[in-house]
mmCIF file of C-alpha atoms in Angstrom:
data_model
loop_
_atom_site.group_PDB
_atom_site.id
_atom_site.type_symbol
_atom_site.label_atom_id
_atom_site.label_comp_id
_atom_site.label_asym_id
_atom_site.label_seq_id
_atom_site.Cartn_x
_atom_site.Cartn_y
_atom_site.Cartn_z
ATOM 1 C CA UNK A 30 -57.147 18.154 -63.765
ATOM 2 C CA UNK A 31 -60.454 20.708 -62.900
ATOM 3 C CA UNK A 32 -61.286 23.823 -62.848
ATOM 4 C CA UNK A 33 -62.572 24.401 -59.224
ATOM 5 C CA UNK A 34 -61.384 21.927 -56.780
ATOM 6 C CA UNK A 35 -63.937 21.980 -54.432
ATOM 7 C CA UNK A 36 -67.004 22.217 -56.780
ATOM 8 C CA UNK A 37 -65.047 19.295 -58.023
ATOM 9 C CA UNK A 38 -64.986 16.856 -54.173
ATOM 10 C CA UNK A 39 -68.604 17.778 -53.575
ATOM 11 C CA UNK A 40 -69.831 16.726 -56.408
ATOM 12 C CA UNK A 41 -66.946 13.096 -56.127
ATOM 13 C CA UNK A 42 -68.351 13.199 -52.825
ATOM 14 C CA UNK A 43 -71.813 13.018 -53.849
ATOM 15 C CA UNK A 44 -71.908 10.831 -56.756
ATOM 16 C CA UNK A 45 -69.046 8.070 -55.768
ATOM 17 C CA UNK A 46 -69.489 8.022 -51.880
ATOM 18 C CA UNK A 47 -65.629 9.239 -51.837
ATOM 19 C CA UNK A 48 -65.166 10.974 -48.253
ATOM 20 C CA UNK A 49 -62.503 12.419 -46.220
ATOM 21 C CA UNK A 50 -60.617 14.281 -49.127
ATOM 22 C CA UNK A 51 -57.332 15.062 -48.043
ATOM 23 C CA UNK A 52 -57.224 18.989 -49.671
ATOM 24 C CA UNK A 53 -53.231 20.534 -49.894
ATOM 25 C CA UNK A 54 -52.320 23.901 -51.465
ATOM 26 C CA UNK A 55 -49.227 23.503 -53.134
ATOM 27 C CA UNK A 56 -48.229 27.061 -54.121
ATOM 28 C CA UNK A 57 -48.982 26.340 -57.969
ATOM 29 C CA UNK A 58 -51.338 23.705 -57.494
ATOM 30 C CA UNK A 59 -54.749 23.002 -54.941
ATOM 31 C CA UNK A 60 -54.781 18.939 -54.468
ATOM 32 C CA UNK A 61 -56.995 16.621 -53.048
ATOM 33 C CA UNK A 62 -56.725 12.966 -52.759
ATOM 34 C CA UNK A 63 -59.711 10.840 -51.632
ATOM 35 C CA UNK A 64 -60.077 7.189 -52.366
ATOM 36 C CA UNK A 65 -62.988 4.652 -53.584
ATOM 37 C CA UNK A 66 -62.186 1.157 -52.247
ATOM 38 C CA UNK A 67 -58.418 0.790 -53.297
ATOM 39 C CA UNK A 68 -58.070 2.974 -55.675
ATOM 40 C CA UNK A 69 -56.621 6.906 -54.474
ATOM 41 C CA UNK A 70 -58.185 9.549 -56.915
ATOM 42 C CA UNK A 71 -55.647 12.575 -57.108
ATOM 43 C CA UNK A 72 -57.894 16.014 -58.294
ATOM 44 C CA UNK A 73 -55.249 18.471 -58.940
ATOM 45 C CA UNK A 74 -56.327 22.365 -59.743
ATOM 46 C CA UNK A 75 -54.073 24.880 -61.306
ATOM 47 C CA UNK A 76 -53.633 27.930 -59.544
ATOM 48 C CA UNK A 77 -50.578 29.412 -61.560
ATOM 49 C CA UNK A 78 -50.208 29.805 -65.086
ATOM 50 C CA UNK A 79 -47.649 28.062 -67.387
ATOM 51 C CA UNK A 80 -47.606 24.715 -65.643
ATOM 52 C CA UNK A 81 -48.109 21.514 -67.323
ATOM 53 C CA UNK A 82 -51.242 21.083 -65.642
ATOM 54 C CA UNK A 83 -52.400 24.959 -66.429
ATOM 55 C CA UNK A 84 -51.421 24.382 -70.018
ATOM 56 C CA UNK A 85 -53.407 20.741 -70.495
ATOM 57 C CA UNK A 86 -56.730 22.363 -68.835
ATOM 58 C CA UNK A 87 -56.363 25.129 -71.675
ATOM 59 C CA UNK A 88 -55.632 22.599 -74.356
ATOM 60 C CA UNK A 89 -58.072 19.893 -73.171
ATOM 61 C CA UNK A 90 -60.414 20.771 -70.561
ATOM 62 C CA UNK A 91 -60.825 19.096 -67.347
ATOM 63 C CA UNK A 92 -59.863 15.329 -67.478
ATOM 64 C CA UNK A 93 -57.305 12.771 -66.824
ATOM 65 C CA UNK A 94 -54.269 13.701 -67.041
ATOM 66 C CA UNK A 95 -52.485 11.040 -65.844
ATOM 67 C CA UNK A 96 -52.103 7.602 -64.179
ATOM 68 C CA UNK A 97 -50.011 6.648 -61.020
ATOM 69 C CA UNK A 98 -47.403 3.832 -60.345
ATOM 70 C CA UNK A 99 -44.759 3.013 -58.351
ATOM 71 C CA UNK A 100 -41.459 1.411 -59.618
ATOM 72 C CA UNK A 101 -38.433 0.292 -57.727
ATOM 73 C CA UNK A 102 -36.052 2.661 -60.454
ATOM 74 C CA UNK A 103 -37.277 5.416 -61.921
ATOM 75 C CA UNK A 104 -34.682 5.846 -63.659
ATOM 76 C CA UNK A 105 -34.697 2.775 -65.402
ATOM 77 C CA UNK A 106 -38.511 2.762 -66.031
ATOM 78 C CA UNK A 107 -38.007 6.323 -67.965
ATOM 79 C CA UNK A 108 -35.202 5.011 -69.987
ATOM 80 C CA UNK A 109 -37.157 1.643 -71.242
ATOM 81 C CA UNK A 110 -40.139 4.299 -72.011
ATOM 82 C CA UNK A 111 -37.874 6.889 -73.867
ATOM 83 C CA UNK A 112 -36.482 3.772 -75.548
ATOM 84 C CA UNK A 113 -39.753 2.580 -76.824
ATOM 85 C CA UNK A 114 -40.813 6.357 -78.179
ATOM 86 C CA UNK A 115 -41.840 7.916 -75.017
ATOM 87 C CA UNK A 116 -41.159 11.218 -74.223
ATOM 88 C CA UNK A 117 -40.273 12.627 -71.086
ATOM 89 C CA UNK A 118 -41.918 15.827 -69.865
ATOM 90 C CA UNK A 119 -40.783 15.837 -65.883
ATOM 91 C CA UNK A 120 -38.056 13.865 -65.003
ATOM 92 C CA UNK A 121 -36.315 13.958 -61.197
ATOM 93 C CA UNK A 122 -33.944 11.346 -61.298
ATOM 94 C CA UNK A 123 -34.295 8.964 -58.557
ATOM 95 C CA UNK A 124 -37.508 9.515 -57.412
ATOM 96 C CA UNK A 125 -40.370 11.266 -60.325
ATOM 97 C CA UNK A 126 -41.315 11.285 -63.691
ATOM 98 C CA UNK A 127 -44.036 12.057 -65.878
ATOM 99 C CA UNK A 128 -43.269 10.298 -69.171
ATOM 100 C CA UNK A 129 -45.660 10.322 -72.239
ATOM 101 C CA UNK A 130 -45.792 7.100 -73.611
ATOM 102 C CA UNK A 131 -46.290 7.807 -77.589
ATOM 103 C CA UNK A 132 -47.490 4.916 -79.399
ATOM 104 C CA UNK A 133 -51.031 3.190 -79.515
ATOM 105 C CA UNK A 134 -53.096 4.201 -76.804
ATOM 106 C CA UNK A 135 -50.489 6.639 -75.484
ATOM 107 C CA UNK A 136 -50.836 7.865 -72.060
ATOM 108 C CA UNK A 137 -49.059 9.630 -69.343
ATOM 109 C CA UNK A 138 -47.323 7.911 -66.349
ATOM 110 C CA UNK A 139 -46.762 9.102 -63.434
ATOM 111 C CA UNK A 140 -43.637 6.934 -62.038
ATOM 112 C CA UNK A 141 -42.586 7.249 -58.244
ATOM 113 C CA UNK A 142 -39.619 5.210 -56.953
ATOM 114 C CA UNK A 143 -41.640 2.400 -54.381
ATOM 115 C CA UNK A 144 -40.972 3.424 -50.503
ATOM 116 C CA UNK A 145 -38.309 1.762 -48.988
ATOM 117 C CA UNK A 146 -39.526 -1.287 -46.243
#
């Protein structure tokens, strides 16, 4: 999560080599995705207050906010979380969830249901 999305890609672009960012304005949110070798880097700036994005730059600055994956049930995956401690905070059943971990090292994932082949 950053302030200013595009102060944010220059400097990416200049320091890790990443090129090509692919920049989308989501209504609350300005993304851009770019990737370094195999690994996509998300930037996400929020342009609305009162999101969970908006609310995490207040409380903690720019940073990570979360990490990616991609899990044949989502559903599934957020249950074994919320049975472990986790805590959801976006859930769309099916296909998304952002689920807090809680616990050691606590973090939040981003789950996406895998594409079907």
């Amino acid at each position: 999560v950053v302030k200013d999305l595009d102060a944010t890609t220059k400097a990416w672009s200049s320091l890790l080599g990443i090129g090509d960012w692919n920049v989308k304005d989501v209504g609350a949110l300005k993304l851009a995705f770019g990737t370094l070798g195999s690994v996509e880097f998300e930037l996400i700036e929020p342009v609305k207050d009162g999101t969970l994005w908006d609310d995490f730059l207040k409380a903690e600055g720019e940073g990570l906010h979360h990490l990616s994956g991609r899990v044949a049930d989502v559903d599934a995956m957020v249950a074994k979380l919320v049975a472990e401690g986790g805590e959801v905070m976006v859930h769309t059943p099916g296909t998304f969830a952002y689920v807090r971990t809680g616990g050691p090292g606590s973090i939040v994932l981003e789950l996406s249901k895998t594409p079907s082949k």
